[in-house]
CSV table of C-alpha atoms in Angstrom, one decimal:
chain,number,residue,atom,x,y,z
A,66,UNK,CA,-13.4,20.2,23.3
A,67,UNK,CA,-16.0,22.6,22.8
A,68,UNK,CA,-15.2,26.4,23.5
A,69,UNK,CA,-18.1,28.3,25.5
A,70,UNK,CA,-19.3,31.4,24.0
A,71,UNK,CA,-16.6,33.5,25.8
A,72,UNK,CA,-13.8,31.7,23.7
A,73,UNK,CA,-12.1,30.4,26.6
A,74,UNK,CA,-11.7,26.1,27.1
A,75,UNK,CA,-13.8,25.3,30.3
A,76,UNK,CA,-11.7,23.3,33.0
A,77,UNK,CA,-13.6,20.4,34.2
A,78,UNK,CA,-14.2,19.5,37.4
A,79,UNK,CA,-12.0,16.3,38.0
A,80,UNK,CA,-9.1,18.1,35.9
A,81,UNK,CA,-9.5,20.7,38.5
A,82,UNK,CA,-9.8,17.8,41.3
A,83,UNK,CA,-6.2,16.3,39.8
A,84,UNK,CA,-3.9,19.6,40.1
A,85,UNK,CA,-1.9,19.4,43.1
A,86,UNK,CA,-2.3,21.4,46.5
A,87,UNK,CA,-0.3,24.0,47.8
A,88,UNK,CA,2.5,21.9,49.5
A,89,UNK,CA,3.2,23.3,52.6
A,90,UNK,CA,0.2,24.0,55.0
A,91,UNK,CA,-0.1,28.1,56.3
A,92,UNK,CA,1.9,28.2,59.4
A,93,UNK,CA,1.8,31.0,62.0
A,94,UNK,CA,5.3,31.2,63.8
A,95,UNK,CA,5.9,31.8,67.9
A,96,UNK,CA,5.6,35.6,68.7
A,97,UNK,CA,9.1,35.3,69.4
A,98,UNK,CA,11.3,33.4,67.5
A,99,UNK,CA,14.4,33.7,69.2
A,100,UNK,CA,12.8,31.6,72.1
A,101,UNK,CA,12.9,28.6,69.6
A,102,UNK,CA,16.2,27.1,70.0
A,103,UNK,CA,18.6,26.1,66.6
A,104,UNK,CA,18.9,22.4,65.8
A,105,UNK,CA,22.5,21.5,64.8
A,106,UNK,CA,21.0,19.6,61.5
A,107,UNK,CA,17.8,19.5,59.7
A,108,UNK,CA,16.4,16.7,57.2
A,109,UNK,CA,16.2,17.7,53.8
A,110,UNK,CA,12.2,18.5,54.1
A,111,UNK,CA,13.0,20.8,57.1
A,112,UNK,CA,16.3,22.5,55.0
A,113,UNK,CA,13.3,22.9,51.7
A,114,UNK,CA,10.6,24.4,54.0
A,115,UNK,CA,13.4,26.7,56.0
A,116,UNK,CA,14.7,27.9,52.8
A,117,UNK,CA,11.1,28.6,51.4
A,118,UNK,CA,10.1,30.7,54.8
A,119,UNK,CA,13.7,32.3,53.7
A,120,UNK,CA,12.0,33.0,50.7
A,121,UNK,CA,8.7,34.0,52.3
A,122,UNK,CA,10.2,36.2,54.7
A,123,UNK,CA,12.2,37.9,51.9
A,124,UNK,CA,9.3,38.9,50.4
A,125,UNK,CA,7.2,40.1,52.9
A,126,UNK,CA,9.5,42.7,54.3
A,127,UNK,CA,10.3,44.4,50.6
A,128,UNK,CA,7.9,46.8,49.1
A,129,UNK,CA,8.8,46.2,45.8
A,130,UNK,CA,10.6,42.5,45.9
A,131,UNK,CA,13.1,41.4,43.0
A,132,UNK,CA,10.9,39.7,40.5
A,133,UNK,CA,13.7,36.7,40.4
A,134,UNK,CA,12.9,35.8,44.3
A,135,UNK,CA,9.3,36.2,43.0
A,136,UNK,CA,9.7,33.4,40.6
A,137,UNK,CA,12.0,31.5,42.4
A,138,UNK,CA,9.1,31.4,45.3
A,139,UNK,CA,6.3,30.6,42.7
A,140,UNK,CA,8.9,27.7,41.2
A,141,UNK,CA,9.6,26.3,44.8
A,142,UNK,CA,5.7,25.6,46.0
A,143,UNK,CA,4.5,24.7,41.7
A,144,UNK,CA,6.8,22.6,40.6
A,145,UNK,CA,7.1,19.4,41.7
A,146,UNK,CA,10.5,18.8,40.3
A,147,UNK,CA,12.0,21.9,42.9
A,148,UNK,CA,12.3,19.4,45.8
A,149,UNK,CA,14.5,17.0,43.5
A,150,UNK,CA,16.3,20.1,42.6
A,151,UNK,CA,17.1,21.2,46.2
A,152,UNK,CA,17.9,17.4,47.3
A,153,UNK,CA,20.7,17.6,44.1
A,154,UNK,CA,22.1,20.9,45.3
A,155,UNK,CA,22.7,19.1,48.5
A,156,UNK,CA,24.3,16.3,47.2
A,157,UNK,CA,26.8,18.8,45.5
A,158,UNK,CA,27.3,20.8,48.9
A,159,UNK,CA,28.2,17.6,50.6
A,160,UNK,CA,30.0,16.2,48.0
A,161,UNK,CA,32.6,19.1,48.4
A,162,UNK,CA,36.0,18.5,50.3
A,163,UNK,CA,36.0,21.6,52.5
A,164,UNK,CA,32.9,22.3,54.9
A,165,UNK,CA,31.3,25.8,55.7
């Protein structure tokens, strides 16, 4: 690969084209939440999006956020391997004796 004159590789088009998207579309809650009524369970998707708004909301409301729940956000929408990760860590909460 040739380097332009600025020294930097240039990303081509159809590499670009190949990265994934963002995986969870913007969403714009109710004005008032605590009209929304609580399911008693939630699929795994629905437990990895409600602990990214978690995450979301977490950072919003701090001025100067914890760099680890900074990271930990980035991790949860780039890497595709974070949803694998959060389906294991349920299979180790349910595959505990006691319940919450």
């Amino acid at each position: 690969m040739e380097l332009p004159d600025d020294g930097q590789p240039e990303i081509s088009k159809s590499v670009q084209d190949d990265l994934p998207g963002h995986p969870l579309k913007p969403y714009v809650p109710p004005s008032n939440l605590h009209d929304v009524a609580l399911p008693r369970s939630l699929t795994l998707e629905e437990a990895y999006r409600t602990t990214v708004f978690f995450v979301e909301r977490y950072l919003s409301l701090e001025t100067s956020p914890s760099l680890d729940f900074s990271l930990f956000y980035q991790y949860m929408l780039a890497d595709p391997a974070a949803a694998s990760d959060f389906t294991d860590a349920v299979r180790r909460m349910k595959s505990r004796e006691e319940t919450l």
